[in-house]
Coordinates of C-alpha atoms in Angstrom, one line a residue:
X12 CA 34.7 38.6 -26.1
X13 CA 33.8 41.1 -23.6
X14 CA 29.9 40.8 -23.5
X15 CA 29.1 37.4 -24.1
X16 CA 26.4 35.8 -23.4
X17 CA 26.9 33.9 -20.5
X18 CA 26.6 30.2 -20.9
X19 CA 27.0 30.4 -25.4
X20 CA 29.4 27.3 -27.0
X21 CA 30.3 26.0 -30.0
X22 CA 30.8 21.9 -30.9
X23 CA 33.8 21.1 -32.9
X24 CA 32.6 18.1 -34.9
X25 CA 35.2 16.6 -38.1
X26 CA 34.2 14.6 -41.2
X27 CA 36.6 11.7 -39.6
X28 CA 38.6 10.6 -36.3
X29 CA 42.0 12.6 -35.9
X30 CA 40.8 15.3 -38.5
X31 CA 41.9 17.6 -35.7
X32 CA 39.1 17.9 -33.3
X33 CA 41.0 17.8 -30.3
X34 CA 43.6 20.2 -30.6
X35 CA 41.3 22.7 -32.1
X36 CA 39.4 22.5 -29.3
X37 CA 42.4 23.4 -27.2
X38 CA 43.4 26.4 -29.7
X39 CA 39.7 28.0 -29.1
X40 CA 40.0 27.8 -25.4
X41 CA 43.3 28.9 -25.3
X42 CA 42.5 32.0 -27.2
X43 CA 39.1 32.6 -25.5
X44 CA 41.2 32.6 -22.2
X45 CA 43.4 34.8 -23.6
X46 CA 40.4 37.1 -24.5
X47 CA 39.4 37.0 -20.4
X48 CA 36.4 34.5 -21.3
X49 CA 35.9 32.1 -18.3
X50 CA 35.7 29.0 -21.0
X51 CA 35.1 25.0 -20.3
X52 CA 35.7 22.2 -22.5
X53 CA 33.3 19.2 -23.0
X54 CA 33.1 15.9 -24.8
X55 CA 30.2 13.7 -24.1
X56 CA 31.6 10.4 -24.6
X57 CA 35.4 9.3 -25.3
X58 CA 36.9 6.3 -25.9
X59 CA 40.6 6.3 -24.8
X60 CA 43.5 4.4 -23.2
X61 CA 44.7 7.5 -22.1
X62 CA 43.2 9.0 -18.9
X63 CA 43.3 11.4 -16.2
X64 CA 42.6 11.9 -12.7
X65 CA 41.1 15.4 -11.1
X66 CA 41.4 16.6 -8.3
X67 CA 38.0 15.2 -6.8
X68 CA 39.1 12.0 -8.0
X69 CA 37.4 11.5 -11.1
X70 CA 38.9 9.5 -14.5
X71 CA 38.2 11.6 -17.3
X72 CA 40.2 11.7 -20.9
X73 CA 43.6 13.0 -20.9
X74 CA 42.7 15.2 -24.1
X75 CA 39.9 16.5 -21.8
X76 CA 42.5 17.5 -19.5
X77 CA 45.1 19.2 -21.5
X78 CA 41.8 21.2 -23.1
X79 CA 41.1 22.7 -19.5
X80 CA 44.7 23.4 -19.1
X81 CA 44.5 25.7 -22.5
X82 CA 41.2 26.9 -21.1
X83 CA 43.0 27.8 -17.8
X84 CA 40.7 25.8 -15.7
X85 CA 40.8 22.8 -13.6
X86 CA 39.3 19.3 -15.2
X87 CA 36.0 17.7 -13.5
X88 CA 33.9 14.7 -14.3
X89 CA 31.7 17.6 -15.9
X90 CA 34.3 17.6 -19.0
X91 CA 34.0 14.2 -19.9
X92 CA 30.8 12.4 -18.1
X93 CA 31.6 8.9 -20.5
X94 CA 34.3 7.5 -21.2
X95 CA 34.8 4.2 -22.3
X96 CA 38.4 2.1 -22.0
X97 CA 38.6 -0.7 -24.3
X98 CA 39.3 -3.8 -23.3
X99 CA 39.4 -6.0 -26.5
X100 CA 38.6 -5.3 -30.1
X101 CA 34.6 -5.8 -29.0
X102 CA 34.3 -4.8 -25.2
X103 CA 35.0 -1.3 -22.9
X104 CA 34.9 -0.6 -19.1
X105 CA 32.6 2.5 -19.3
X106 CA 33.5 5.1 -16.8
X107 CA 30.2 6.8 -16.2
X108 CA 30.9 10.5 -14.4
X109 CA 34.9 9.5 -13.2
X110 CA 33.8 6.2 -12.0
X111 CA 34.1 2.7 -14.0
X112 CA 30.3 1.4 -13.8
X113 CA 31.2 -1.8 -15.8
X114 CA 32.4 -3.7 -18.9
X115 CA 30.0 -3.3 -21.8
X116 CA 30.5 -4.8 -25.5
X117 CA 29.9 -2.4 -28.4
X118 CA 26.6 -3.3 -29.6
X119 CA 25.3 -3.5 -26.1
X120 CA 26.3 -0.2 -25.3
X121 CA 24.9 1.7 -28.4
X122 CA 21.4 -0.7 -27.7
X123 CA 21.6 -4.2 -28.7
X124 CA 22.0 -7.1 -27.1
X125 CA 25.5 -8.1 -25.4
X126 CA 28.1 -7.3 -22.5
X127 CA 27.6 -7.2 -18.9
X128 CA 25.2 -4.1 -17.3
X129 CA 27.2 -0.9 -16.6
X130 CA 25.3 0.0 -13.4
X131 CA 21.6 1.1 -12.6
X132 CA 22.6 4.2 -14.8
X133 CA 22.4 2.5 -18.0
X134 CA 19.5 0.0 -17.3
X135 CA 16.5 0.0 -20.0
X136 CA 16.5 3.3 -22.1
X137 CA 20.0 3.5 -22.1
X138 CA 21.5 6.4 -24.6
X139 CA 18.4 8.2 -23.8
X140 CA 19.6 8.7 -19.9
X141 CA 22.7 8.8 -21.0
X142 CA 21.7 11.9 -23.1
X143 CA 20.2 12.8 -20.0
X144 CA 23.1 12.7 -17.8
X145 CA 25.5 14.4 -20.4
X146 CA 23.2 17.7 -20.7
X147 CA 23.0 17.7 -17.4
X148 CA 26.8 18.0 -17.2
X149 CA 26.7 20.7 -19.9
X150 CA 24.2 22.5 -18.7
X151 CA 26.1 22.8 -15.1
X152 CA 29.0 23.7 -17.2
X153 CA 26.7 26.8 -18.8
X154 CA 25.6 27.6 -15.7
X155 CA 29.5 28.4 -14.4
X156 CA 31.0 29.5 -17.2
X157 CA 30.8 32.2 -20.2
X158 CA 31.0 29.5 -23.1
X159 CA 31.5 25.7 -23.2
X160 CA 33.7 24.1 -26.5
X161 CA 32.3 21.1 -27.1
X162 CA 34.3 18.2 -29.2
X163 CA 32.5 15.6 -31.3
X164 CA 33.7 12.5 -31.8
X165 CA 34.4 10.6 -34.9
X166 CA 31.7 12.0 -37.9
X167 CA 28.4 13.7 -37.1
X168 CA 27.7 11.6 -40.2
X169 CA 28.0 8.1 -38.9
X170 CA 24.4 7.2 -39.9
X171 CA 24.6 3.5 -38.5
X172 CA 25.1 5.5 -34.8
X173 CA 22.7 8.7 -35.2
X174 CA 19.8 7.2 -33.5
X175 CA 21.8 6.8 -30.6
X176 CA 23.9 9.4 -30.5
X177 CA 25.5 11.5 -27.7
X178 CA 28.4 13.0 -28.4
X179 CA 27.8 14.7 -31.8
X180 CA 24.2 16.0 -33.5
X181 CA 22.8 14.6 -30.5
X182 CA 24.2 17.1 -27.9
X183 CA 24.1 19.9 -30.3
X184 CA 20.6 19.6 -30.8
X185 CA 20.0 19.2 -27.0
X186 CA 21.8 22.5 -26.3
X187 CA 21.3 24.5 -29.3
X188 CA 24.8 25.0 -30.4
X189 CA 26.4 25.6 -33.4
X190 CA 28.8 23.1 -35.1
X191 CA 31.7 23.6 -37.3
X192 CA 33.3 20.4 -39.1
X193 CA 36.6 20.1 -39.2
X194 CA 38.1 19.2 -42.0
X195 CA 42.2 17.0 -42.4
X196 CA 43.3 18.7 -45.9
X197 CA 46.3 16.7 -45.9
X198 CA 44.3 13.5 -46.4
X199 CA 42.7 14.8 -49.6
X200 CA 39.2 14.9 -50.7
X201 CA 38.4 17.7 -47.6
X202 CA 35.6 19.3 -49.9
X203 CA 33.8 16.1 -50.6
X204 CA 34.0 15.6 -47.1
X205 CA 32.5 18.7 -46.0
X206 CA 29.4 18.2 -48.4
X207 CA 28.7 14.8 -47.9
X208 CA 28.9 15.3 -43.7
X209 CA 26.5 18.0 -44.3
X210 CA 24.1 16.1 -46.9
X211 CA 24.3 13.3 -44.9
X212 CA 22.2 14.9 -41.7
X213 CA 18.7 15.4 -41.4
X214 CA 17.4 19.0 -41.8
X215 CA 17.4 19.4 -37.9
X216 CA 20.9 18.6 -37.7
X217 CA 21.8 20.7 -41.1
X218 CA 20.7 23.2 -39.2
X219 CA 23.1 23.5 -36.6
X220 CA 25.7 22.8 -39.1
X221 CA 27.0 26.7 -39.8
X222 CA 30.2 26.2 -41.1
X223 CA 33.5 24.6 -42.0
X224 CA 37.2 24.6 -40.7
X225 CA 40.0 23.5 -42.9
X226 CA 42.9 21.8 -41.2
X227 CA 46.5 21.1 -41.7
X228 CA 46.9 23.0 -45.1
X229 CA 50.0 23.3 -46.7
X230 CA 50.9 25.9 -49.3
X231 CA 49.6 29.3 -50.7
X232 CA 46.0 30.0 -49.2
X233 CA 44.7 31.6 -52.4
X234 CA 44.5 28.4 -54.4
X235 CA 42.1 27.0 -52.0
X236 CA 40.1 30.3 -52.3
X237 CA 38.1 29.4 -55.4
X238 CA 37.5 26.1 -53.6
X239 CA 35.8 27.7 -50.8
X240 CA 33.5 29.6 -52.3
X241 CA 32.4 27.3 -54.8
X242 CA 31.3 24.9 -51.3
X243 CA 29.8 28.0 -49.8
X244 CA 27.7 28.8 -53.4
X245 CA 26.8 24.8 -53.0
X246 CA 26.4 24.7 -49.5
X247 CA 25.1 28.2 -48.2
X248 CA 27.9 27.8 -45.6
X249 CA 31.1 29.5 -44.6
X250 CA 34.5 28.4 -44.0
X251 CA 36.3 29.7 -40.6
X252 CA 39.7 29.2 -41.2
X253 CA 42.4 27.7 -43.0
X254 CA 44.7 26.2 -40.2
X255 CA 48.2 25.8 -41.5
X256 CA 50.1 21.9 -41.1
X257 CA 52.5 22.7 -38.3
X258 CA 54.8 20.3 -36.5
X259 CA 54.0 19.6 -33.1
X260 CA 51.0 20.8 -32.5
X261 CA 49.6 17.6 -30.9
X262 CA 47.7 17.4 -27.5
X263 CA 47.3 14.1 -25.1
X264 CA 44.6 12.6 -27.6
X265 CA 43.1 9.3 -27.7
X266 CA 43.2 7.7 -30.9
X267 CA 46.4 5.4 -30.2
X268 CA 50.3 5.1 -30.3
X269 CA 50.5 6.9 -34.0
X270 CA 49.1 10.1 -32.3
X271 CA 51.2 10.0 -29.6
X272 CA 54.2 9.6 -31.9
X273 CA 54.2 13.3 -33.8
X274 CA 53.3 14.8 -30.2
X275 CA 54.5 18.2 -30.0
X276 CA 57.2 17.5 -26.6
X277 CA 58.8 14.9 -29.1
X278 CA 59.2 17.5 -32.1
X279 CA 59.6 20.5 -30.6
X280 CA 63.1 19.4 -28.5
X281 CA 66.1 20.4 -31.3
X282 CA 68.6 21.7 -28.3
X283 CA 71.7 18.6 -28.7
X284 CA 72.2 16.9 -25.6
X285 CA 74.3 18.8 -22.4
X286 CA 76.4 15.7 -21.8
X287 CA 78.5 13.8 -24.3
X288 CA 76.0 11.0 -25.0
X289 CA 72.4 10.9 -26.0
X290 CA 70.0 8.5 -23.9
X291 CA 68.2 5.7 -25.8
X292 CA 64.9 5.1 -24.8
X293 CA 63.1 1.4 -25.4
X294 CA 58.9 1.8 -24.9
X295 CA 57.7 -1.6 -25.0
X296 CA 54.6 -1.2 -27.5
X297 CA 52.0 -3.9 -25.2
X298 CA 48.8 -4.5 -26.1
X299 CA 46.0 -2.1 -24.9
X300 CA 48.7 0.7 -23.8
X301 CA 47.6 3.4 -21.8
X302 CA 48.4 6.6 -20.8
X303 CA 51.9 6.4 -23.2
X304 CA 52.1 9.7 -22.8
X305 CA 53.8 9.1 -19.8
X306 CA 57.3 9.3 -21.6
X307 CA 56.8 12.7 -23.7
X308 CA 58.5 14.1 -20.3
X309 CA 61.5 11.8 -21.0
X310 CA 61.2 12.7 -25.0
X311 CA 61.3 16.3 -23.3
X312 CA 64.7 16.0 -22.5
X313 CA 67.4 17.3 -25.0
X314 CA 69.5 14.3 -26.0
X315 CA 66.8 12.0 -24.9
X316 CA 65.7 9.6 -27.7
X317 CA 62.4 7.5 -27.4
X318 CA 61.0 5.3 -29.5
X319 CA 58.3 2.2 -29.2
X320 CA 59.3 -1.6 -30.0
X321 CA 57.7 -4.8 -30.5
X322 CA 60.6 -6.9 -30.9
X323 CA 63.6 -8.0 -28.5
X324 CA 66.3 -7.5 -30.8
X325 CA 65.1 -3.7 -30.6
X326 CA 66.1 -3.3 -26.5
X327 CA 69.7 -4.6 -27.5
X328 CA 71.0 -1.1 -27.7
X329 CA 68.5 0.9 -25.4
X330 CA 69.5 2.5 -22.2
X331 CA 66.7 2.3 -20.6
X332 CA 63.0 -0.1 -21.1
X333 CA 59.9 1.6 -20.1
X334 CA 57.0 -0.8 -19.7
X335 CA 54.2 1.1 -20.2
X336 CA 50.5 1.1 -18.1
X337 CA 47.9 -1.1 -20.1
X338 CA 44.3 -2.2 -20.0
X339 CA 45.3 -5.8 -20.1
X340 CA 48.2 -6.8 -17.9
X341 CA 47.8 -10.4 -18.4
X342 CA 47.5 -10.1 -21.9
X343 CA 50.5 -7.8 -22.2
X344 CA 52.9 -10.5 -19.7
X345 CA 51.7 -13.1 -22.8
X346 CA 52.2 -10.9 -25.4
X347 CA 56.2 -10.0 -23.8
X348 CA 56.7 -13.6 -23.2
X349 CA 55.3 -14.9 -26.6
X350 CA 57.7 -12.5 -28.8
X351 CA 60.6 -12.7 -26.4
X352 CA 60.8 -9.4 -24.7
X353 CA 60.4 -10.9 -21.7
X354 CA 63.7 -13.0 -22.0
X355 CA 65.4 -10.0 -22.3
X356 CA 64.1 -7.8 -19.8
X357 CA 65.4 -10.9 -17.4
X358 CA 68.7 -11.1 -19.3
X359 CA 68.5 -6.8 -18.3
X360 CA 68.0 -7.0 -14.9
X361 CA 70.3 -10.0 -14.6
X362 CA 72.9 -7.3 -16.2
X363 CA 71.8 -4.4 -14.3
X364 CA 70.8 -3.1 -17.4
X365 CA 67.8 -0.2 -16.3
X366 CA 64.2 -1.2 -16.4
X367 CA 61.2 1.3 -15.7
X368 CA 58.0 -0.8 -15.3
X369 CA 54.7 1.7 -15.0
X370 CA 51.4 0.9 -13.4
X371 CA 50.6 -2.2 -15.5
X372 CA 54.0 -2.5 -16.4
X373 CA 55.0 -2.5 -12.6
X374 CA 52.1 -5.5 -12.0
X375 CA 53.7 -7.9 -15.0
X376 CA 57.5 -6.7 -13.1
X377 CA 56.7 -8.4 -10.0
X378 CA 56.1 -12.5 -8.8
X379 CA 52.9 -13.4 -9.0
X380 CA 49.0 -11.7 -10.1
X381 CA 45.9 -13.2 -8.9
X382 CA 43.6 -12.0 -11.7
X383 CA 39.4 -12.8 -11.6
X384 CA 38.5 -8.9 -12.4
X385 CA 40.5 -7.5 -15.9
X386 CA 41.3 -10.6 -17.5
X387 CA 39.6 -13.1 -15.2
X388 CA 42.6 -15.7 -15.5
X389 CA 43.3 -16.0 -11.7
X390 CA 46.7 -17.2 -10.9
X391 CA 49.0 -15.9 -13.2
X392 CA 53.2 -15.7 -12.8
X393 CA 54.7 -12.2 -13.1
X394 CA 58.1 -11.7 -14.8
X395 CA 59.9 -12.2 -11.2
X396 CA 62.2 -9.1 -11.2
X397 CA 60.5 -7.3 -8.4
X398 CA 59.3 -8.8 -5.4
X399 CA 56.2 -8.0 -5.8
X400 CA 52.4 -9.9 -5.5
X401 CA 49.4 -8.0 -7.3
X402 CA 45.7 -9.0 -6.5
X403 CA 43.1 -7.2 -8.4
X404 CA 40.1 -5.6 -7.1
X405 CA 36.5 -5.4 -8.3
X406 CA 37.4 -1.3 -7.2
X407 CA 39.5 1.0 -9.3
X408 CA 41.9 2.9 -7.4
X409 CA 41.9 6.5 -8.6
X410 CA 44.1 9.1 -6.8
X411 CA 46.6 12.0 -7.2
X412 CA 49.2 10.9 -5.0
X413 CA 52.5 13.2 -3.9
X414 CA 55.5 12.0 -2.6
X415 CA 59.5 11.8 -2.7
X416 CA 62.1 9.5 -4.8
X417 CA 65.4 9.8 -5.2
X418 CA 65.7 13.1 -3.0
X419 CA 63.2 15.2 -5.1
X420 CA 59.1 16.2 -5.0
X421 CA 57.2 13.7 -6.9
X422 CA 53.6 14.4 -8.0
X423 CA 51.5 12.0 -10.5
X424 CA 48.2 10.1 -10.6
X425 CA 46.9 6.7 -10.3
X426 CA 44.2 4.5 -12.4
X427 CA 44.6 1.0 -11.7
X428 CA 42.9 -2.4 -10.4
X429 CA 45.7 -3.9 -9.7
X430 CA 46.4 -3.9 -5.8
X431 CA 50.5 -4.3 -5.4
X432 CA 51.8 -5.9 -2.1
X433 CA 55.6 -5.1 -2.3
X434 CA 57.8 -7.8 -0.2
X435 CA 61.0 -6.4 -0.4
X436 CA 63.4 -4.0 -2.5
X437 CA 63.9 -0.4 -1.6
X438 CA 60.9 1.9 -1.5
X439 CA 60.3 3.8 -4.7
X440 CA 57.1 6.0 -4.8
X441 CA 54.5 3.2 -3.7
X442 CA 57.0 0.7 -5.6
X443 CA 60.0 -0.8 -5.5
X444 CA 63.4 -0.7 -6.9
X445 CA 65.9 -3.6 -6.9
X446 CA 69.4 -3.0 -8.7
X447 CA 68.5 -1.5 -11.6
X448 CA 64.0 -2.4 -12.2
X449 CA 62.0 0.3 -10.9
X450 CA 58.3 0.0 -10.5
X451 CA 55.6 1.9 -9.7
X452 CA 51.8 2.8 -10.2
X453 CA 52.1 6.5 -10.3
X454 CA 51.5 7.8 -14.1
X455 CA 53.0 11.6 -15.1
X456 CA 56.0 10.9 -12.0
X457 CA 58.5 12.1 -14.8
X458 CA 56.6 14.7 -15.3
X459 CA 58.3 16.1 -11.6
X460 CA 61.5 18.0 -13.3
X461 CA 63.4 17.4 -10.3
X462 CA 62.6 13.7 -10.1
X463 CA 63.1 13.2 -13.8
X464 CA 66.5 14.2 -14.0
X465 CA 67.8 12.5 -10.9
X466 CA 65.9 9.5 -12.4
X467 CA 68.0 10.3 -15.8
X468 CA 71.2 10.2 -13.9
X469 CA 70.7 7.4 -12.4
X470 CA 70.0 5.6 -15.6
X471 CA 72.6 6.8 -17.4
X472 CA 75.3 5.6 -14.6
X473 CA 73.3 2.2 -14.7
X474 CA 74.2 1.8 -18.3
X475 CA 77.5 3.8 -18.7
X476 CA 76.7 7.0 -20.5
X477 CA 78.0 10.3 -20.4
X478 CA 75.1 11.7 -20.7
X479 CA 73.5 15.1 -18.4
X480 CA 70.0 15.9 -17.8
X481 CA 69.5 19.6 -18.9
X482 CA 69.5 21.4 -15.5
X483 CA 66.6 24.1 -17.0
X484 CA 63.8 21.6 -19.0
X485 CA 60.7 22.5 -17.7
X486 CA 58.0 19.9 -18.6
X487 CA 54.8 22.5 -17.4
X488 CA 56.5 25.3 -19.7
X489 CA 56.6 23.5 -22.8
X490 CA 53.1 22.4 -22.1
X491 CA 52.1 26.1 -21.6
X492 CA 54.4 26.9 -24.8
X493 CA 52.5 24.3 -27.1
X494 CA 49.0 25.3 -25.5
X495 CA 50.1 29.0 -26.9
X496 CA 51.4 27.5 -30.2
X497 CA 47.7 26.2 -30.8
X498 CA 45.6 29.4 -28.9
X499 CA 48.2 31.3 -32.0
X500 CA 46.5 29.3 -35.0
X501 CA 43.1 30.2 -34.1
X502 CA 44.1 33.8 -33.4
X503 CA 46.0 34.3 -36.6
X504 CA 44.2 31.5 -39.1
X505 CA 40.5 31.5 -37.9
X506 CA 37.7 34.0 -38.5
X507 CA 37.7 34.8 -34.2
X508 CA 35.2 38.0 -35.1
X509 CA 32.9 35.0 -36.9
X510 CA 33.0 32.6 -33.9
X511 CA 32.2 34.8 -31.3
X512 CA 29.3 35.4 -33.4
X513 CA 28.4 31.7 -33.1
X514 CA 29.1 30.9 -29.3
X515 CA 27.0 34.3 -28.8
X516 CA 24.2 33.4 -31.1
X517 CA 24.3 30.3 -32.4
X518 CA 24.1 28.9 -35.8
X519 CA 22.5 32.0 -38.6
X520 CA 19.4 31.3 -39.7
X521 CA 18.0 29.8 -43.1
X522 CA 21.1 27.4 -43.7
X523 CA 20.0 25.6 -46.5
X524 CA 18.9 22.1 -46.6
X525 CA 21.4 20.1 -48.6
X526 CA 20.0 16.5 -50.4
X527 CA 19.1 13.7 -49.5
X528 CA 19.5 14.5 -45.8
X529 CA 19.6 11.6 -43.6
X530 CA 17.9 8.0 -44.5

């Protein structure tokens, strides 16, 4: 793309959630990278459990993240300027430009009435300055780099939503840039889909709508050939590639657990395990689980098995139990108490069975939680197998923390209210250890190969397997590896001479209108 314009993009909008927005995202600015383009990803607003902390010490999405890894670049609050956090079925924290400014319910964030204020920021007016505020991160995006890949979220056509919508028509039509919907083929009905996203818009937003994407196809392209141009003849639009279904081709999305479980780490491992034994891996499932993804660097490991539970029966065999970080640590101490996980991690520890308790999953570990911020509870007991007392605080800690454990280099992150005052134990990371229960706050820690595979040894000694960690798994290199896999799809599947076109110039000109437009 030698010769671009400075500051062109492209939004990546899809007729539904997980039709493939994220990692096609990635793809394009791994291969613009590739091309020498100096390229930025961006997503307006994200919901997601699953979160990250830069360098300046801003939360932003973890899919956000991984994108500015394909893109070569290093994630700001620029990337991702909302996100909000659930906290129940009605109810998010909204993290306004890496910060949390509040909880807000649904439909007193998109205008109505409801929810406690998020901050000064969103008083009176409120899409409409945040509109403001996200442009204004796009447009200091434009301003640094060659071309900005945008992702949508959800459908463009969510007509209940348009009026006050950010993240989709809304930011296209602020900036001008040209959207292509991506289409999940394997769910069926992908050409209905792409008509009735389109027909669905007004003719402002039709005409930013230049083309199509067709995603996870499986089979001989020719057949869907005829299909194609019969929706360009109805549509007056073109289709910019046919992206084959591969296996693991997944990035650190947002959508929940069932993502998270065909992630490419998990898939891509087929080398058989170094040692005689494989390692069984228990992830408690708790409510409002985030950043999950902190085991793919366990799943990493040949002869590593990992899988999620919700019953107690299921840790009977497992070598190791991971409780995960979660929005909701007082919900997620009833929720392993009501269906009797939490009897059995005691009866583990009691055994010396290993126990891995992360961020929120440290908290419910320890003695005792004094809760009036998350849950608002107060006093609360703790499963008593650390000694350990959490208060929360009103602030968020956020912070990329380095350190030692276990004789190795430890790096990882932190995103957590929770403030942990550790009485006793041996000192792991800002944890504690006692026999065989680890905690700590730090999310990606495994991600340190060093660390993980002492950690791995000592677990497997703890529970009496022969099993090795392989002495060459490189968690970075099969993240660079998958990165490639999807920067490859757009290369070989995509119409690249036609999207430079667009990030250059934007939508063509004299896209048709398609009926009845929006109501």
């Amino acid at each position: 793309m030698s010769g671009a314009k400075r500051g062109g993009g492209l939004l990546v909008a899809g007729t539904t959630s997980d039709a493939g927005k994220s990692v096609i995202t990635a793809g394009i600015c791994r291969w613009l990278s590739r091309q020498g383009v100096k390229v930025a990803p961006f997503k307006a607003q994200n919901m997601s459990l699953n979160s990250f902390v830069t360098r300046e010490g801003a939360e932003i999405g973890r899919a956000q993240a991984m994108q500015a890894q394909a893109a070569r670049v290093e994630p700001t609050a620029l990337m991702n300027p909302v996100l909000l956090k659930p906290g129940s079925d009605r109810s998010s924290q909204v993290v306004l430009l890496g910060k949390p400014v509040g909880e807000m319910s649904a439909r007193g964030f998109f205008g109505g009435s409801g929810g406690s204020s998020p901050g000064k920021a969103l008083h009176g007016g409120r899409q409409e300055q945040l509109l403001g505020i996200v442009t204004d991160c796009l447009e200091q995006l434009r301003g640094t780099y060659d071309a900005v890949i945008c992702e949508g979220a959800g459908s463009p056509a969510e007509i209940n939503l348009r009026r006050t919508d950010i993240v989709n028509m809304g930011i296209a039509r602020a900036a001008r840039f040209p959207v292509v919907v991506v289409g999940d083929i394997d769910r069926g009905g992908v050409f209905a889909s792409f008509f009735g996203t389109t027909a669905l818009l007004s003719p402002e937003d039709q005409s930013l709508i230049a083309g199509y994407m067709v995603n996870k196809f499986r089979g001989d392209v020719s057949l869907l050939e005829p299909g194609m141009e019969m929706l360009r003849g109805l549509t007056g639009r073109a289709t910019y590639g046919v992206l084959p279904f591969r296996h693991g081709l997944g990035i650190d999305e947002e959508d929940g657990l069932r993502v998270s479980l065909r992630g490419a780490v998990r898939e891509s491992v087929v080398a058989p395990p170094v040692g005689e034994d494989v390692l069984r891996v228990a992830v408690c499932a708790v409510p409002l689980m985030s950043n999950f993804t902190d085991v793919d660097a366990l799943a990493a490991e040949p002869g590593v098995v990992v899988r999620f539970v919700d019953r107690a029966e299921e840790l009977a065999d497992a070598d190791l139990v991971v409780v995960p970080g979660t929005r909701g640590t007082v919900k997620a101490l009833a929720w392993l108490r009501e269906r009797g996980l939490a009897d059995a991690l005691a009866r583990r520890a009691a055994e010396g069975r290993p126990v891995l308790g992360i961020c929120g999953g440290f908290q419910v570990l320890g003695d005792h939680i004094e809760d009036e911020v998350e849950s608002r509870a107060g006093s609360v007991d703790g499963l008593g197998l650390l000694p350990v007392r959490v208060r929360f605080a009103p602030e968020k800690t956020l912070a990329r923390p380095v350190g030692s454990a276990l004789g190795e280099a430890v790096t990882g992150y932190e995103i957590h209210h929770g403030v942990a005052q550790v009485l006793g134990g041996e000192p792991f990371l800002d944890g504690c250890r006692v026999g065989s229960v680890w905690g700590t706050h730090w999310h990606g820690s495994l991600e340190s190969d060093g660390f993980r595979r002492a950690f791995l040894r000592e677990v497997a000694a703890a529970a009496g397997r022969r099993f090795v960690p392989a002495p060459d798994t490189s968690f970075e290199a099969l993240r660079e590896q998958q990165l490639d896999l999807l920067g490859d799809l757009i290369e070989e599947h995509a119409d690249t001479d036609a999207l430079l076109r667009l990030i250059e110039a934007g939508a063509p000109s004299g896209l048709p209108f398609l009926p009845p437009g929006a109501p």
